CSV table of C-alpha atoms in Angstrom, one decimal:
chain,number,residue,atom,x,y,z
A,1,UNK,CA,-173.3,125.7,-146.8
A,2,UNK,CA,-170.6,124.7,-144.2
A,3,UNK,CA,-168.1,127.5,-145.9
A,4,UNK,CA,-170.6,129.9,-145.7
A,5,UNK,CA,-171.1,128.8,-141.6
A,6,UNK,CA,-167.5,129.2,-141.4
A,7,UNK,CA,-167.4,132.3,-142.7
A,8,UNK,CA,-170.4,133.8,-140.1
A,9,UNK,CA,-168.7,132.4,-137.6
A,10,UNK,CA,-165.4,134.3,-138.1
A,11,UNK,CA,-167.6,137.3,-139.2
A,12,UNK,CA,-169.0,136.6,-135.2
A,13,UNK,CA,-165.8,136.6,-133.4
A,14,UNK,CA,-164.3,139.9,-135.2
A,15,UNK,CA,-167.4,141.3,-134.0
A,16,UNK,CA,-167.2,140.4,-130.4
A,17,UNK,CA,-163.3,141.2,-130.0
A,18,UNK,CA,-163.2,144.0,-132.1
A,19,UNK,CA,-164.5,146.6,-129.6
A,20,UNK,CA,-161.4,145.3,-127.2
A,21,UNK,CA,-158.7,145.7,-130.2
A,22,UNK,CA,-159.9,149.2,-130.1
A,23,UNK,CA,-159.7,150.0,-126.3
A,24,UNK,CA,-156.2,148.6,-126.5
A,25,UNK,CA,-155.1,150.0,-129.7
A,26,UNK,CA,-156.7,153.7,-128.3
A,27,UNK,CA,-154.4,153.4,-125.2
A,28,UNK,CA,-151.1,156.0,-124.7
A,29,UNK,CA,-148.3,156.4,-122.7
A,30,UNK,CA,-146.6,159.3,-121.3
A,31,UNK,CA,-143.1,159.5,-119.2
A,32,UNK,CA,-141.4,161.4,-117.1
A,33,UNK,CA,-137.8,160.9,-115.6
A,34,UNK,CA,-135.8,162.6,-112.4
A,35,UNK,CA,-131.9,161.6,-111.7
A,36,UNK,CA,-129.5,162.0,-108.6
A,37,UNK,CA,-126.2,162.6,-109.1
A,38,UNK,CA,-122.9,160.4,-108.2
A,39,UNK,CA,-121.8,161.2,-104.6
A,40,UNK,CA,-120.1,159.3,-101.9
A,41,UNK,CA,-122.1,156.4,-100.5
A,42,UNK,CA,-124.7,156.4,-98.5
A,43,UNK,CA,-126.9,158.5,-98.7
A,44,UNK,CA,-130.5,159.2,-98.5
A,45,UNK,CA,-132.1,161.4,-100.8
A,46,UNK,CA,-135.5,162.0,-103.2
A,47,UNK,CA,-136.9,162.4,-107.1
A,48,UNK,CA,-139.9,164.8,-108.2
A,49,UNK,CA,-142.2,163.3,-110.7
A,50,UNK,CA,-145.0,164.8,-112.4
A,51,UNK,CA,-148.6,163.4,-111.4
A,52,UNK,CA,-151.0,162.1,-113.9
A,53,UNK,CA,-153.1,164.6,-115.3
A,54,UNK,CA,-156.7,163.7,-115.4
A,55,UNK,CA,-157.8,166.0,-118.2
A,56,UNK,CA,-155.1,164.0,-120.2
A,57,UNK,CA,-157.4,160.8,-120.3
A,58,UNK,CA,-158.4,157.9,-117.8
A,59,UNK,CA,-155.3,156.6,-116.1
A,60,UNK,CA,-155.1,153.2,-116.5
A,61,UNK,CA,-151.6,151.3,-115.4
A,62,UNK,CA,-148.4,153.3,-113.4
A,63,UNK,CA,-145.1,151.6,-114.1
A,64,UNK,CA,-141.8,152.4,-112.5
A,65,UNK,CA,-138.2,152.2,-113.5
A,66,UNK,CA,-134.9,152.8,-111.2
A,67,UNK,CA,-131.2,152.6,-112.6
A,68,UNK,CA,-128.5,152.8,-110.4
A,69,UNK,CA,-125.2,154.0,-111.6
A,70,UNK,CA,-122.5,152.7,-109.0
A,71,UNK,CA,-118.7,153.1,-108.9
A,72,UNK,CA,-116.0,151.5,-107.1
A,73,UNK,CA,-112.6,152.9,-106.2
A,74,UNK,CA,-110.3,150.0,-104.7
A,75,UNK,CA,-106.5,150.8,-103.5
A,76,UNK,CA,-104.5,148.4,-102.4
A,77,UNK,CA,-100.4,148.4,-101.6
A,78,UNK,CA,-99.0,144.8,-100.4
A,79,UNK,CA,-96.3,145.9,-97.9
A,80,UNK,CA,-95.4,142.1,-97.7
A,81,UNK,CA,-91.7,140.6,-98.9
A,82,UNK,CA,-94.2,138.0,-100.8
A,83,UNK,CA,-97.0,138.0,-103.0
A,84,UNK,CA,-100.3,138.3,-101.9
A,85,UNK,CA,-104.0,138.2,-103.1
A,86,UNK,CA,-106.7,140.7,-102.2
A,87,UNK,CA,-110.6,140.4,-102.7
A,88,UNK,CA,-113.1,142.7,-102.5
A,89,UNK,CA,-116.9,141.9,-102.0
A,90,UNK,CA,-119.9,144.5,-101.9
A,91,UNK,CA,-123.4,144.0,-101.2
A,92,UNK,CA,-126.7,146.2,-100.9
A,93,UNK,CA,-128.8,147.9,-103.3
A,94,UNK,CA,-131.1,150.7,-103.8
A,95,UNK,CA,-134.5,151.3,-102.4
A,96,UNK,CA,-137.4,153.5,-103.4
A,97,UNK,CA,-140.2,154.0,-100.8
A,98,UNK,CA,-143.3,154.3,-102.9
A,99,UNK,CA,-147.0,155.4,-101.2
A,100,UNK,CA,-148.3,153.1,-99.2
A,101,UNK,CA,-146.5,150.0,-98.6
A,102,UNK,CA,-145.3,149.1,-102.2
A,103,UNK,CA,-141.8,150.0,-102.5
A,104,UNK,CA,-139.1,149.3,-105.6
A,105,UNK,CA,-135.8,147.3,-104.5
A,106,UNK,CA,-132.4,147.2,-106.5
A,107,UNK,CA,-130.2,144.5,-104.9
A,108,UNK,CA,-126.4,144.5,-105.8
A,109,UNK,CA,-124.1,141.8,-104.7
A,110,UNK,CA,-120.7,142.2,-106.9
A,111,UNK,CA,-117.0,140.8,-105.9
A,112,UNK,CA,-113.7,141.5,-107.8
A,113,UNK,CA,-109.9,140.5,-106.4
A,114,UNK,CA,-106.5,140.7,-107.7
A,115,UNK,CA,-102.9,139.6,-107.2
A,116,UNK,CA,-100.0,141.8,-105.8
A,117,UNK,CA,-96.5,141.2,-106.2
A,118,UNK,CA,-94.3,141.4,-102.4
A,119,UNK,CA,-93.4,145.2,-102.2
A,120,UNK,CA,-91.7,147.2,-104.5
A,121,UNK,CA,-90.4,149.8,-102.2
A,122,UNK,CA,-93.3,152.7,-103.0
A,123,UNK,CA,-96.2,153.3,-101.1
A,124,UNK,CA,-97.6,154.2,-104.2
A,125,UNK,CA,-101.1,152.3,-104.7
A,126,UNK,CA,-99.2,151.5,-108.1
A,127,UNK,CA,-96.9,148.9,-109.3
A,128,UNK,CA,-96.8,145.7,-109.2
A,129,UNK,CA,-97.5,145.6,-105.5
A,130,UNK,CA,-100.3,148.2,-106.0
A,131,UNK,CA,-103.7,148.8,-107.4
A,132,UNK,CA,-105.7,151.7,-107.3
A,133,UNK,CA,-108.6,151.4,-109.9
A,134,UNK,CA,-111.8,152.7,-110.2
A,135,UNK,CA,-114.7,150.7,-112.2
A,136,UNK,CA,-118.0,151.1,-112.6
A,137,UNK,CA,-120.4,148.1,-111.3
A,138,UNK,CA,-122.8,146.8,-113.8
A,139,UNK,CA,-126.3,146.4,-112.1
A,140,UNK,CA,-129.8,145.6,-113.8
A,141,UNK,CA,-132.7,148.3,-113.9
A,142,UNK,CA,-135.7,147.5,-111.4
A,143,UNK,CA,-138.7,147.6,-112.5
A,144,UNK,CA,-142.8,147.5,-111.0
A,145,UNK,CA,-146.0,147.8,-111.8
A,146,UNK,CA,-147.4,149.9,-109.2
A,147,UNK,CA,-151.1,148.9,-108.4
A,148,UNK,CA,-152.6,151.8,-106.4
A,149,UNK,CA,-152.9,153.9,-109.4
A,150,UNK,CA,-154.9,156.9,-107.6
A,151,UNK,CA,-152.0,157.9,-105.6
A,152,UNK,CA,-149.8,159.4,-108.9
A,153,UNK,CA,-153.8,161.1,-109.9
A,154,UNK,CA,-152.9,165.1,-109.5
A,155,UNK,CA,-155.6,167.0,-107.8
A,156,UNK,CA,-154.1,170.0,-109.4
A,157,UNK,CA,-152.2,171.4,-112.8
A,158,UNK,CA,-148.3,171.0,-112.1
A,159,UNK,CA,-148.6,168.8,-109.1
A,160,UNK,CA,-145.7,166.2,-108.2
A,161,UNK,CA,-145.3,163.5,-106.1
A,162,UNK,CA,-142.2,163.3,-104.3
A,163,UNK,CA,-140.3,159.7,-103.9
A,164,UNK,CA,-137.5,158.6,-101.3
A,165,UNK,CA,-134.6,157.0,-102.7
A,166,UNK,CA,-131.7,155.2,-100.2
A,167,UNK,CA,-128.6,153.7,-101.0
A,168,UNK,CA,-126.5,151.3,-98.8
A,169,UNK,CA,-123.6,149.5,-99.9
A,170,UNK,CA,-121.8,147.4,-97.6
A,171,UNK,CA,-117.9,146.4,-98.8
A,172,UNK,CA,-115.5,144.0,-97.5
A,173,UNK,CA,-112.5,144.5,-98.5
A,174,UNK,CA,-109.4,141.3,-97.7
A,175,UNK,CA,-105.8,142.1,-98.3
A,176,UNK,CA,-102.1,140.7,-97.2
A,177,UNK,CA,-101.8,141.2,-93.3
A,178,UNK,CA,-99.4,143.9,-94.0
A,179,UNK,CA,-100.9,146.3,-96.6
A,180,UNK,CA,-102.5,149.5,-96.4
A,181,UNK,CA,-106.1,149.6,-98.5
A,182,UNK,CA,-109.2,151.4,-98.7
A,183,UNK,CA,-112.4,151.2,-100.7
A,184,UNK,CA,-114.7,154.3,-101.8
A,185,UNK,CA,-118.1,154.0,-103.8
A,186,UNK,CA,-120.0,156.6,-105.3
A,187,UNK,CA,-123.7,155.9,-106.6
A,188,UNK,CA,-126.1,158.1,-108.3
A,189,UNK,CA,-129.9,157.2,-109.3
A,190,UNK,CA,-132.5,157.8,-112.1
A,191,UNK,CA,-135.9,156.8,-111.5
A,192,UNK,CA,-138.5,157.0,-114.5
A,193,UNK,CA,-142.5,156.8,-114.4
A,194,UNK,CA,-144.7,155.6,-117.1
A,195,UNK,CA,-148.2,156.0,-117.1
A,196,UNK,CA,-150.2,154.3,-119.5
A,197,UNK,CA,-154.0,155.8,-120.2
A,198,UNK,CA,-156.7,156.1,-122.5
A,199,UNK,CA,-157.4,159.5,-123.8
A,200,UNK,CA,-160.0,162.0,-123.6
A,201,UNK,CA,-162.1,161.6,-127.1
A,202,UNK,CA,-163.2,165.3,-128.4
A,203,UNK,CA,-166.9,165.7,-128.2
A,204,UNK,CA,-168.7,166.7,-131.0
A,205,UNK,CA,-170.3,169.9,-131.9
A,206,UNK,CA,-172.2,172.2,-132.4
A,207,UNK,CA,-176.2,172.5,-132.4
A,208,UNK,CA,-179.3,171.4,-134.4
């Protein structure tokens, strides 16, 4: 008798979450991705992403992704007799202004140094009392769940939304009192939308 309670009761709960399984297993995705190219920071510019369709289903969750591809040229020639060190620290990030007053941030903070030898004669950038190098600077995607979900709901076919993006970078660059150095950065963006939604179900047909 108790196995057999067991049993109803299990045969209870299955019934009672198995109507949620279903909503959740019924739900799709769809994305859509815009990019701006690498050009000398900074710079303000925009992406053009597709609104949600409403004859595609009920929209239920927006989710946003930004990448930020960033590149930094350093040169340095140490005009000293001696040897010298140089560092070079950059701070900033990326910001897309979303509608309303959620926006997406990308922070970078990134330093990097070196050691020159006293001057080898050539105002090269090269050498052993010269760099000139140009890396690209590792940064995490940012990512948010964007809550006002009726603002990416198109009111038309084809209708986009169109997003801000800014970059600032801020360098500082330290070298031997004597030297001549510079430091230029290039960034470019790709900013991704997910919307997440439950379908429209076909109605049935025909006539009796």
């Amino acid at each position: 008798m108790k196995h057999l309670w067991n049993i109803l009761c299990r045969g209870s709960i299955l019934t009672i979450l198995l109507p949620s399984l279903l909503l959740i297993a019924s739900a799709e995705t769809v994305s859509f991705c815009d990019s701006i190219p690498m050009q000398i920071i900074d710079w303000n510019s925009s992406v053009n992403l597709p609104k949600f369709d409403p004859e595609m289903g009920t929209l239920t969750g927006v989710d946003l992704k930004s990448v930020l591809n960033l590149s930094q040229t350093t040169m340095v020639e140490n005009m000293n007799n001696k040897s010298g060190n140089f560092s070079l620290n950059i701070s900033g990030g990326l910001l897309l202004e979303l509608p309303g007053s959620e926006n997406l941030t990308l922070n970078v903070n990134h330093s990097s140094g070196g050691n020159l030898s006293g001057f080898d004669g050539n105002m090269d950038y090269s050498g052993p009392s010269g760099v000139n190098s140009t890396v690209n600077i590792p940064t995490e995607p940012a990512l948010k769940s964007y809550s006002a979900i009726d603002e990416f709901l198109a009111s038309s076919p084809g209708e986009n939304i169109t997003l801000p993006v800014r970059i600032t970078i801020d360098s500082l660059l330290k070298a031997p009192g004597s030297s001549s150095s510079g430091v230029r950065m290039k960034a470019g963006s790709e900013v991704c939308i997910t919307y997440t939604y439950n379908p429209v179900t076909a109605k049935e047909g025909g006539s009796s």
